[in-house]
Amino acid sequence: MKLPKQLSTRMAAPIAALVVAGLTATACAPQTSDTSSDKDEKSGTLRVWLFQEVNNTPKEDVVKTAVAAFEKAHDGADVKVEYIPVETRAEKIKAAFNDPKSAPDIIEYGNTDTAGYVKDGGLADISEEFGAWDEAKDTDPTAKESVTVDGKIYGAPYFVGVRALYYRTDLFEQLKIDVPKTQDQLIDAAKKIRKAKPELYGLAVGGAYTYGAMPFIWANGGELADKKGDSYTSAIDSAAAQKGIKSYTSLFGGDNCPAAKCAGMGGNDTVTAFASGKAGMAIGGDFSHQAMEDGAVKGKYAVVPLPGVKEGDIAPAFAGGNNIGVLKSTSHRTLAVDLVKELAGKKTQGEFFDAMGFLPTYTDVREEAARKEPFVEPFIKTLGAGAKFVPASPAWGQIDASLVLPTMFQEIVSGRKDVAAASGDAAKKMDAAFGATG
C-alpha cells in the first residue's frame, strides 16, 4: 500500500516551522486572564478546531467517523469541526483564549506549543481523566511528555514524527561504502561520497536545521537545557554538548557540504537536495517519505536509524508532532474530554496512519503500522530507542523564533567564532529567555 500524496506539506516541513508562529505569539504575549468555566453541561454543541491539511479530505473522512461514534454514544451532543490554517493559527488561538464566548472547546496544536499555551492559561488540566483512560497506558513516554507541564497533563498526543538517515543504495553499492553504524562512520561515509562525486553533498546538512543537529548533541551526552526546580538553565555550552556541536559542524566544508551553500539550509532544503539526487545522504522524517517517492531517488534509497556514537546505538531524535487539548473555558468539560479520547484514541490514530501516514502515539498501534508499511520501521525503532523533546518551557518559543541555535551553528561554520564562544553566547541568550518567562 503506497502512502497517499496527502501526506501534507505541513508534515513535510521541519517541525520548527510548524510551531514557531504559535510559540512566538504565546511565549511573548501577556498572560491571559482566568477564563475557567464553572459549568459542565452534558448536552449541546461542541466546537473543535483542527489544522487544515494541504489535501484535507482524508482527514475530514477520519474525523467524521470519530465524531459520528461520539455523537452516537452521547445523546444530545452535537459536534461542529472547523479546519483552521496552520500559518495563522497563533493569532486565532490566542484570541480564543481571551474570548471564551467565541472560543472552541477543543483545539489541535503543535506539541512544542504546550508550555506556552499553559502559561497563557488556555488549556485545561486533564491529568485525572488521562490517568483513568485505559488506552493512555500505551502512550509513548516522549509523546506523553509533550502534553505534560510541571507534572500535569494538558491534552492527548495526536501523532508523532521523527527523523532518521536516508541514504542512496546505488551510491553505497557503487562506492563500496558500508551503511554507517556510528557517527564517525557517518561522517567518513559522507566525505567518501563527496570525494568520489564532488557534484554531490555527501550528507546534506543545514546550519538552520536545528532538529537535524540535535541528535548529534544528544548522542554525545549533551542536553539543550537542565531543569532546576520550576525553571530551566541552558546546557548548550556543556562539554558534552560542545562535543556534539563539533561533530555536526565538522560536516560543513568542501569535503562534504560547503558552508557557503549549506550554512543557510534548513530541513526542507536538505530533504529537497536528497530527493532531487544532489546528496548521498540526508536526515529526514517519516513525513519526508512522499517527497523521496516523488523525487529522482525513487527506488534508489533506503532508511536506517541515525547511528549514535557507539556501534549499536541509535542517536536520540527530536519527537515532533501534534497534540489535541481541551480549553479551560469550555462549558462542556466532560463531553470535551470524551471527544478528545475519541479523536486521539487508538482506533482513530490507526485510521489517520492509513489515510495520512501520521505516526500513532501508541506503541502497540505503531507496531501494527509497521506491519502495514515497512518503510516506517526505522522511524519506529528510533522512537523505541528513546526520542527526546525540547524544554517544556514557554521560553522555547522565543529561543526558536530568535534563531539562537541556527545562529550558533552559522557562527561556527563561517569561522566567526569557535565552538566554545558560540555555544557560550547561545547559552546566555537561552538563559535570558528562560529567566524572562519564569
Tab-separated table of C-alpha atoms in Angstrom:
chain	number	residue	atom	x	y	z
A	1	MET	CA	0.000	0.000	0.000
A	2	LYS	CA	1.582	3.264	-1.083
A	3	LEU	CA	1.039	6.241	1.147
A	4	PRO	CA	-1.219	8.854	-0.465
A	5	LYS	CA	0.088	12.182	-1.620
A	6	GLN	CA	-1.948	13.918	1.041
A	7	LEU	CA	0.957	13.383	3.442
A	8	SER	CA	0.815	17.098	3.859
A	9	THR	CA	3.433	19.736	3.263
A	10	ARG	CA	2.723	20.807	6.800
A	11	MET	CA	4.150	17.468	7.886
A	12	ALA	CA	6.889	17.639	5.276
A	13	ALA	CA	8.122	20.950	6.675
A	14	PRO	CA	10.517	20.967	9.605
A	15	ILE	CA	8.689	20.787	12.882
A	16	ALA	CA	10.314	24.053	13.866
A	17	ALA	CA	8.486	25.776	11.043
A	18	LEU	CA	5.212	24.251	12.170
A	19	VAL	CA	5.330	25.635	15.658
A	20	VAL	CA	7.350	28.842	15.637
A	21	ALA	CA	4.396	31.018	14.681
A	22	GLY	CA	2.289	29.701	17.517
A	23	LEU	CA	5.091	29.812	20.024
A	24	THR	CA	6.203	33.338	19.299
A	25	ALA	CA	2.698	34.626	19.801
A	26	THR	CA	2.099	32.727	23.020
A	27	ALA	CA	5.526	32.939	24.612
A	28	CYS	CA	5.827	36.697	24.286
A	29	ALA	CA	2.195	37.697	24.864
A	30	PRO	CA	0.828	38.821	28.218
A	31	GLN	CA	-0.705	36.030	30.254
A	32	THR	CA	-4.389	35.525	29.570
A	33	SER	CA	-6.849	36.314	32.347
A	34	ASP	CA	-8.557	33.356	34.016
A	35	THR	CA	-11.268	32.115	31.672
A	36	SER	CA	-12.128	28.913	33.519
A	37	SER	CA	-15.767	27.861	33.311
A	38	ASP	CA	-17.733	26.556	36.290
A	39	LYS	CA	-20.248	24.817	34.007
A	40	ASP	CA	-20.133	21.225	32.791
A	41	GLU	CA	-23.141	20.813	30.538
A	42	LYS	CA	-23.853	17.262	29.380
A	43	SER	CA	-25.507	18.216	26.092
A	44	GLY	CA	-25.230	20.917	23.451
A	45	THR	CA	-22.744	21.906	20.761
A	46	LEU	CA	-19.031	21.187	20.982
A	47	ARG	CA	-16.750	23.263	18.753
A	48	VAL	CA	-13.468	21.771	17.558
A	49	TRP	CA	-10.594	23.471	15.741
A	50	LEU	CA	-8.279	21.172	13.810
A	51	PHE	CA	-5.460	22.053	11.426
A	52	GLN	CA	-6.173	22.317	7.717
A	53	GLU	CA	-4.090	19.923	5.610
A	54	VAL	CA	-2.995	20.575	2.031
A	55	ASN	CA	-5.447	17.880	0.932
A	56	ASN	CA	-7.902	17.878	3.793
A	57	THR	CA	-10.431	15.328	2.536
A	58	PRO	CA	-8.761	12.223	4.052
A	59	LYS	CA	-8.509	13.961	7.428
A	60	GLU	CA	-12.134	15.063	7.258
A	61	ASP	CA	-13.229	11.497	6.495
A	62	VAL	CA	-11.419	10.072	9.535
A	63	VAL	CA	-12.717	12.853	11.794
A	64	LYS	CA	-16.309	12.390	10.570
A	65	THR	CA	-16.155	8.717	11.535
A	66	ALA	CA	-14.866	9.561	15.018
A	67	VAL	CA	-17.430	12.319	15.505
A	68	ALA	CA	-20.273	10.021	14.431
A	69	ALA	CA	-19.192	7.430	17.006
A	70	PHE	CA	-19.006	10.103	19.697
A	71	GLU	CA	-22.432	11.571	18.903
A	72	LYS	CA	-23.996	8.105	18.872
A	73	ALA	CA	-22.594	7.450	22.371
A	74	HIS	CA	-23.527	10.902	23.739
A	75	ASP	CA	-27.202	11.676	23.251
A	76	GLY	CA	-27.862	15.395	22.885
A	77	ALA	CA	-24.277	16.255	21.915
A	78	ASP	CA	-23.567	17.918	18.582
A	79	VAL	CA	-20.041	18.444	17.211
A	80	LYS	CA	-19.010	21.225	14.853
A	81	VAL	CA	-15.482	20.902	13.389
A	82	GLU	CA	-13.653	23.843	11.823
A	83	TYR	CA	-10.351	23.416	9.994
A	84	ILE	CA	-8.075	26.392	10.559
A	85	PRO	CA	-4.975	27.406	8.572
A	86	VAL	CA	-1.753	26.384	10.286
A	87	GLU	CA	0.009	29.607	9.306
A	88	THR	CA	-2.445	31.926	11.106
A	89	ARG	CA	-3.437	29.685	13.992
A	90	ALA	CA	-1.334	31.569	16.564
A	91	GLU	CA	-3.432	34.726	16.431
A	92	LYS	CA	-6.698	32.796	16.215
A	93	ILE	CA	-5.927	30.568	19.200
A	94	LYS	CA	-4.624	33.474	21.291
A	95	ALA	CA	-7.844	35.372	20.592
A	96	ALA	CA	-9.849	32.311	21.630
A	97	PHE	CA	-8.004	32.173	24.958
A	98	ASN	CA	-9.078	35.769	25.608
A	99	ASP	CA	-12.692	35.453	24.422
A	100	PRO	CA	-14.446	32.373	25.857
A	101	LYS	CA	-17.720	33.206	24.111
A	102	SER	CA	-16.196	32.682	20.661
A	103	ALA	CA	-13.698	30.010	21.700
A	104	PRO	CA	-13.882	26.350	20.692
A	105	ASP	CA	-13.989	23.563	23.260
A	106	ILE	CA	-11.096	21.616	21.731
A	107	ILE	CA	-8.026	22.574	19.686
A	108	GLU	CA	-5.237	20.783	17.840
A	109	TYR	CA	-1.826	22.322	18.493
A	110	GLY	CA	1.867	21.754	17.802
A	111	ASN	CA	3.474	19.743	20.582
A	112	THR	CA	6.070	22.408	21.448
A	113	ASP	CA	3.185	24.874	21.917
A	114	THR	CA	2.092	23.152	25.125
A	115	ALA	CA	4.093	25.109	27.698
A	116	GLY	CA	3.273	28.455	26.094
A	117	TYR	CA	-0.440	27.713	25.928
A	118	VAL	CA	-0.438	26.555	29.546
A	119	LYS	CA	1.330	29.768	30.626
A	120	ASP	CA	-1.314	31.731	28.726
A	121	GLY	CA	-3.982	29.952	30.760
A	122	GLY	CA	-5.697	28.492	27.719
A	123	LEU	CA	-5.539	24.711	28.232
A	124	ALA	CA	-7.389	22.646	30.812
A	125	ASP	CA	-5.549	20.294	33.157
A	126	ILE	CA	-6.959	16.826	32.348
A	127	SER	CA	-4.483	14.824	34.434
A	128	GLU	CA	-7.187	12.922	36.313
A	129	GLU	CA	-9.103	11.887	33.196
A	130	PHE	CA	-5.923	10.985	31.281
A	131	GLY	CA	-4.727	8.857	34.187
A	132	ALA	CA	-8.024	6.955	34.270
A	133	TRP	CA	-8.114	6.433	30.482
A	134	ASP	CA	-7.275	2.810	29.743
A	135	GLU	CA	-5.725	3.481	26.313
A	136	ALA	CA	-3.380	6.124	27.702
A	137	LYS	CA	-1.183	3.494	29.372
A	138	ASP	CA	0.195	2.583	25.921
A	139	THR	CA	1.173	6.161	25.079
A	140	ASP	CA	4.815	6.598	24.115
A	141	PRO	CA	6.616	8.248	27.085
A	142	THR	CA	8.071	11.060	24.976
A	143	ALA	CA	4.674	11.795	23.444
A	144	LYS	CA	3.216	11.949	26.941
A	145	GLU	CA	5.995	14.349	27.921
A	146	SER	CA	4.814	16.686	25.153
A	147	VAL	CA	1.436	17.175	26.909
A	148	THR	CA	2.992	17.478	30.367
A	149	VAL	CA	3.911	20.718	32.132
A	150	ASP	CA	5.058	20.655	35.765
A	151	GLY	CA	3.709	17.137	36.170
A	152	LYS	CA	0.213	17.938	34.906
A	153	ILE	CA	-1.392	16.695	31.661
A	154	TYR	CA	-2.841	19.290	29.272
A	155	GLY	CA	-4.111	17.221	26.358
A	156	ALA	CA	-3.626	13.995	24.461
A	157	PRO	CA	-0.825	13.279	21.961
A	158	TYR	CA	-2.304	13.154	18.436
A	159	PHE	CA	0.567	11.935	16.247
A	160	VAL	CA	4.367	11.952	16.290
A	161	GLY	CA	7.129	12.453	13.756
A	162	VAL	CA	10.857	11.655	13.969
A	163	ARG	CA	13.873	11.717	11.684
A	164	ALA	CA	16.235	9.000	10.503
A	165	LEU	CA	19.026	8.567	7.922
A	166	TYR	CA	18.065	8.371	4.240
A	167	TYR	CA	20.890	7.067	2.033
A	168	ARG	CA	21.446	6.264	-1.644
A	169	THR	CA	21.691	2.492	-2.032
A	170	ASP	CA	23.101	2.782	-5.559
A	171	LEU	CA	25.942	5.082	-4.467
A	172	PHE	CA	26.808	2.979	-1.453
A	173	GLU	CA	27.000	-0.105	-3.649
A	174	GLN	CA	28.964	1.612	-6.401
A	175	LEU	CA	31.492	3.145	-3.977
A	176	LYS	CA	31.569	0.037	-1.756
A	177	ILE	CA	30.600	2.018	1.354
A	178	ASP	CA	29.091	0.200	4.305
A	179	VAL	CA	25.960	1.617	5.912
A	180	PRO	CA	27.336	3.676	8.831
A	181	LYS	CA	26.887	2.212	12.313
A	182	THR	CA	28.440	5.098	14.261
A	183	GLN	CA	28.509	8.859	13.813
A	184	ASP	CA	32.217	8.736	12.988
A	185	GLN	CA	31.442	6.234	10.236
A	186	LEU	CA	28.634	8.507	9.055
A	187	ILE	CA	30.985	11.457	8.728
A	188	ASP	CA	33.575	9.252	6.989
A	189	ALA	CA	30.976	7.937	4.530
A	190	ALA	CA	29.804	11.470	3.760
A	191	LYS	CA	33.313	12.580	2.908
A	192	LYS	CA	33.965	9.493	0.762
A	193	ILE	CA	30.863	10.252	-1.296
A	194	ARG	CA	31.854	13.896	-1.735
A	195	LYS	CA	35.393	12.940	-2.781
A	196	ALA	CA	34.159	10.430	-5.363
A	197	LYS	CA	31.221	12.569	-6.517
A	198	PRO	CA	32.201	16.235	-5.990
A	199	GLU	CA	28.962	17.363	-7.631
A	200	LEU	CA	27.043	15.882	-4.670
A	201	TYR	CA	26.800	16.657	-0.984
A	202	GLY	CA	27.912	13.592	0.959
A	203	LEU	CA	25.412	14.206	3.745
A	204	ALA	CA	23.161	17.213	3.180
A	205	VAL	CA	23.258	19.320	6.356
A	206	GLY	CA	21.930	22.764	7.211
A	207	GLY	CA	23.050	25.481	9.562
A	208	ALA	CA	19.380	26.304	10.080
A	209	TYR	CA	18.358	22.656	10.532
A	210	THR	CA	18.063	22.608	14.311
A	211	TYR	CA	16.270	19.268	14.514
A	212	GLY	CA	18.847	17.634	12.262
A	213	ALA	CA	21.633	18.834	14.556
A	214	MET	CA	20.071	17.906	17.897
A	215	PRO	CA	20.734	14.131	17.547
A	216	PHE	CA	24.478	14.840	17.405
A	217	ILE	CA	24.278	16.837	20.634
A	218	TRP	CA	22.117	14.255	22.407
A	219	ALA	CA	24.139	11.269	21.150
A	220	ASN	CA	27.254	12.761	22.741
A	221	GLY	CA	25.501	13.110	26.087
A	222	GLY	CA	24.667	16.777	25.723
A	223	GLU	CA	21.383	18.481	26.563
A	224	LEU	CA	19.714	21.671	25.419
A	225	ALA	CA	18.878	22.691	28.980
A	226	ASP	CA	18.736	21.350	32.523
A	227	LYS	CA	15.647	21.686	34.694
A	228	LYS	CA	16.239	23.036	38.171
A	229	GLY	CA	13.074	23.207	40.251
A	230	ASP	CA	10.480	25.023	38.166
A	231	SER	CA	12.948	26.660	35.775
A	232	TYR	CA	15.498	25.749	33.122
A	233	THR	CA	19.150	26.603	32.664
A	234	SER	CA	20.889	26.274	29.305
A	235	ALA	CA	23.262	23.334	28.889
A	236	ILE	CA	24.178	24.002	25.257
A	237	ASP	CA	27.708	25.065	26.263
A	238	SER	CA	28.482	21.970	28.369
A	239	ALA	CA	31.479	19.841	27.405
A	240	ALA	CA	29.224	17.022	26.130
A	241	ALA	CA	27.046	19.394	24.081
A	242	GLN	CA	30.135	21.055	22.595
A	243	LYS	CA	31.389	17.634	21.506
A	244	GLY	CA	28.144	17.053	19.609
A	245	ILE	CA	28.234	20.542	18.111
A	246	LYS	CA	31.782	19.916	16.860
A	247	SER	CA	30.691	16.631	15.302
A	248	TYR	CA	27.772	18.235	13.442
A	249	THR	CA	29.634	21.343	12.308
A	250	SER	CA	32.539	19.209	11.013
A	251	LEU	CA	30.186	18.298	8.160
A	252	PHE	CA	30.260	21.857	6.795
A	253	GLY	CA	33.115	22.284	4.360
A	254	GLY	CA	34.393	21.491	0.901
A	255	ASP	CA	34.818	17.832	1.826
A	256	ASN	CA	31.062	17.344	2.402
A	257	CYS	CA	28.647	20.309	2.335
A	258	PRO	CA	30.305	23.694	1.657
A	259	ALA	CA	29.439	26.287	4.290
A	260	ALA	CA	28.758	28.930	1.647
A	261	LYS	CA	25.856	26.820	0.367
A	262	CYS	CA	24.835	24.810	3.429
A	263	ALA	CA	25.056	27.281	6.316
A	264	GLY	CA	21.665	28.756	5.468
A	265	MET	CA	19.922	25.496	4.630
A	266	GLY	CA	17.014	24.253	6.731
A	267	GLY	CA	15.402	20.841	6.961
A	268	ASN	CA	13.323	21.246	3.817
A	269	ASP	CA	16.434	22.227	1.856
A	270	THR	CA	18.335	19.121	2.898
A	271	VAL	CA	15.392	16.837	2.099
A	272	THR	CA	14.967	18.531	-1.285
A	273	ALA	CA	18.684	18.113	-2.037
A	274	PHE	CA	18.445	14.389	-1.368
A	275	ALA	CA	15.125	13.877	-3.156
A	276	SER	CA	16.433	15.652	-6.261
A	277	GLY	CA	19.541	13.446	-6.399
A	278	LYS	CA	22.028	16.054	-5.185
A	279	ALA	CA	23.105	14.304	-1.978
A	280	GLY	CA	24.250	10.853	-0.937
A	281	MET	CA	22.520	11.055	2.439
A	282	ALA	CA	20.105	13.226	4.389
A	283	ILE	CA	18.447	13.311	7.786
A	284	GLY	CA	14.725	13.250	7.027
A	285	GLY	CA	11.467	12.428	8.731
A	286	ASP	CA	8.865	9.736	8.265
A	287	PHE	CA	6.882	12.689	6.886
A	288	SER	CA	9.603	13.187	4.195
A	289	HIS	CA	8.884	9.808	2.603
A	290	GLN	CA	6.490	11.073	-0.051
A	291	ALA	CA	8.975	13.728	-1.196
A	292	MET	CA	11.514	10.967	-1.806
A	293	GLU	CA	8.983	8.821	-3.648
A	294	ASP	CA	8.113	11.787	-5.870
A	295	GLY	CA	11.779	12.655	-6.466
A	296	ALA	CA	14.704	11.488	-8.581
A	297	VAL	CA	15.831	8.986	-5.921
A	298	LYS	CA	12.724	6.804	-6.062
A	299	GLY	CA	13.793	3.151	-5.966
A	300	LYS	CA	17.401	4.086	-5.147
A	301	TYR	CA	17.325	4.800	-1.430
A	302	ALA	CA	16.810	3.166	1.937
A	303	VAL	CA	16.357	4.405	5.514
A	304	VAL	CA	18.054	3.367	8.770
A	305	PRO	CA	18.024	4.954	12.226
A	306	LEU	CA	20.639	7.685	12.578
A	307	PRO	CA	23.555	5.999	14.360
A	308	GLY	CA	24.814	7.067	17.748
A	309	VAL	CA	28.392	7.441	18.957
A	310	LYS	CA	28.853	3.745	19.724
A	311	GLU	CA	28.082	0.902	17.331
A	312	GLY	CA	24.610	-0.416	18.018
A	313	ASP	CA	23.362	2.871	19.461
A	314	ILE	CA	20.646	4.974	17.840
A	315	ALA	CA	21.042	8.740	18.131
A	316	PRO	CA	18.119	10.273	20.040
A	317	ALA	CA	15.787	12.109	17.660
A	318	PHE	CA	13.505	15.055	18.326
A	319	ALA	CA	9.941	13.843	18.837
A	320	GLY	CA	7.826	16.209	16.774
A	321	GLY	CA	4.107	16.060	16.172
A	322	ASN	CA	0.790	17.484	17.337
A	323	ASN	CA	-1.467	17.240	20.368
A	324	ILE	CA	-5.156	17.856	20.985
A	325	GLY	CA	-6.465	19.557	24.105
A	326	VAL	CA	-9.473	20.977	25.939
A	327	LEU	CA	-9.776	24.716	26.585
A	328	LYS	CA	-10.193	25.906	30.181
A	329	SER	CA	-13.147	27.990	29.077
A	330	THR	CA	-15.291	25.072	27.865
A	331	SER	CA	-18.721	24.733	29.467
A	332	HIS	CA	-18.774	21.064	28.355
A	333	ARG	CA	-15.659	19.711	30.093
A	334	THR	CA	-16.763	16.072	30.468
A	335	LEU	CA	-18.056	15.881	26.897
A	336	ALA	CA	-14.941	17.645	25.578
A	337	VAL	CA	-12.594	15.198	27.306
A	338	ASP	CA	-14.635	12.269	25.964
A	339	LEU	CA	-14.386	13.725	22.454
A	340	VAL	CA	-10.613	14.134	22.818
A	341	LYS	CA	-10.430	10.444	23.723
A	342	GLU	CA	-12.385	9.597	20.568
A	343	LEU	CA	-10.346	11.876	18.291
A	344	ALA	CA	-6.983	10.792	19.734
A	345	GLY	CA	-7.880	7.195	20.566
A	346	LYS	CA	-6.242	4.098	19.146
A	347	LYS	CA	-8.883	3.439	16.502
A	348	THR	CA	-8.749	6.975	15.121
A	349	GLN	CA	-4.943	7.164	15.186
A	350	GLY	CA	-4.765	3.891	13.246
A	351	GLU	CA	-7.134	5.351	10.662
A	352	PHE	CA	-5.068	8.544	10.466
A	353	PHE	CA	-1.989	6.463	9.688
A	354	ASP	CA	-3.824	4.609	6.913
A	355	ALA	CA	-5.224	7.827	5.432
A	356	MET	CA	-2.455	10.362	6.064
A	357	GLY	CA	0.666	8.494	7.174
A	358	PHE	CA	0.648	10.158	10.604
A	359	LEU	CA	2.646	8.015	13.057
A	360	PRO	CA	0.498	6.907	16.026
A	361	THR	CA	1.473	7.896	19.564
A	362	TYR	CA	0.630	4.448	20.974
A	363	THR	CA	3.388	1.843	20.923
A	364	ASP	CA	1.059	-1.043	20.032
A	365	VAL	CA	-0.687	0.884	17.240
A	366	ARG	CA	2.729	1.857	15.821
A	367	GLU	CA	3.759	-1.787	15.703
A	368	GLU	CA	0.664	-2.542	13.641
A	369	ALA	CA	1.508	0.418	11.384
A	370	ALA	CA	4.994	-1.008	10.785
A	371	ARG	CA	3.472	-4.318	9.690
A	372	LYS	CA	1.327	-2.462	7.165
A	373	GLU	CA	4.076	-0.153	5.892
A	374	PRO	CA	7.664	-1.451	6.227
A	375	PHE	CA	9.121	1.991	5.437
A	376	VAL	CA	8.142	3.260	8.902
A	377	GLU	CA	10.176	0.604	10.734
A	378	PRO	CA	13.397	2.685	11.081
A	379	PHE	CA	11.379	5.565	12.498
A	380	ILE	CA	9.590	3.314	14.960
A	381	LYS	CA	12.960	1.847	16.013
A	382	THR	CA	14.184	5.403	16.549
A	383	LEU	CA	11.196	6.192	18.740
A	384	GLY	CA	11.671	2.943	20.609
A	385	ALA	CA	15.313	3.771	21.326
A	386	GLY	CA	14.234	6.924	23.139
A	387	ALA	CA	13.381	10.131	21.310
A	388	LYS	CA	13.794	13.450	23.118
A	389	PHE	CA	11.855	16.662	23.460
A	390	VAL	CA	12.640	20.355	23.796
A	391	PRO	CA	12.474	22.022	27.239
A	392	ALA	CA	8.837	22.223	28.372
A	393	SER	CA	9.085	25.970	28.848
A	394	PRO	CA	7.227	28.820	27.132
A	395	ALA	CA	10.703	30.309	26.626
A	396	TRP	CA	11.404	27.717	23.938
A	397	GLY	CA	9.207	29.649	21.508
A	398	GLN	CA	11.319	32.762	21.967
A	399	ILE	CA	14.546	30.758	21.674
A	400	ASP	CA	13.337	29.051	18.500
A	401	ALA	CA	11.928	32.199	16.911
A	402	SER	CA	15.102	34.141	17.734
A	403	LEU	CA	17.155	31.512	15.854
A	404	VAL	CA	19.507	31.101	18.781
A	405	LEU	CA	20.761	27.650	17.748
A	406	PRO	CA	20.954	28.295	13.969
A	407	THR	CA	22.936	31.466	14.715
A	408	MET	CA	25.324	29.419	16.860
A	409	PHE	CA	25.869	26.824	14.119
A	410	GLN	CA	26.316	29.508	11.445
A	411	GLU	CA	28.856	31.432	13.521
A	412	ILE	CA	30.900	28.246	13.882
A	413	VAL	CA	30.792	27.049	10.265
A	414	SER	CA	31.573	30.556	8.967
A	415	GLY	CA	34.644	30.677	11.181
A	416	ARG	CA	33.457	33.801	13.033
A	417	LYS	CA	33.540	32.013	16.398
A	418	ASP	CA	34.844	28.757	17.760
A	419	VAL	CA	32.536	26.193	19.359
A	420	ALA	CA	33.186	27.349	22.921
A	421	ALA	CA	32.489	31.025	22.180
A	422	ALA	CA	29.436	30.405	20.002
A	423	SER	CA	27.859	27.929	22.404
A	424	GLY	CA	28.617	30.223	25.349
A	425	ASP	CA	26.836	33.111	23.647
A	426	ALA	CA	23.901	30.857	22.758
A	427	ALA	CA	23.678	29.725	26.390
A	428	LYS	CA	23.469	33.341	27.581
A	429	LYS	CA	20.616	34.052	25.147
A	430	MET	CA	18.762	30.904	26.230
A	431	ASP	CA	19.171	31.742	29.918
A	432	ALA	CA	17.849	35.249	29.298
A	433	ALA	CA	14.758	33.757	27.656
A	434	PHE	CA	14.254	31.210	30.434
A	435	GLY	CA	14.633	33.955	33.033
A	436	ALA	CA	12.171	36.267	31.310
A	437	THR	CA	9.384	33.700	31.170
A	438	GLY	CA	9.814	32.360	34.683
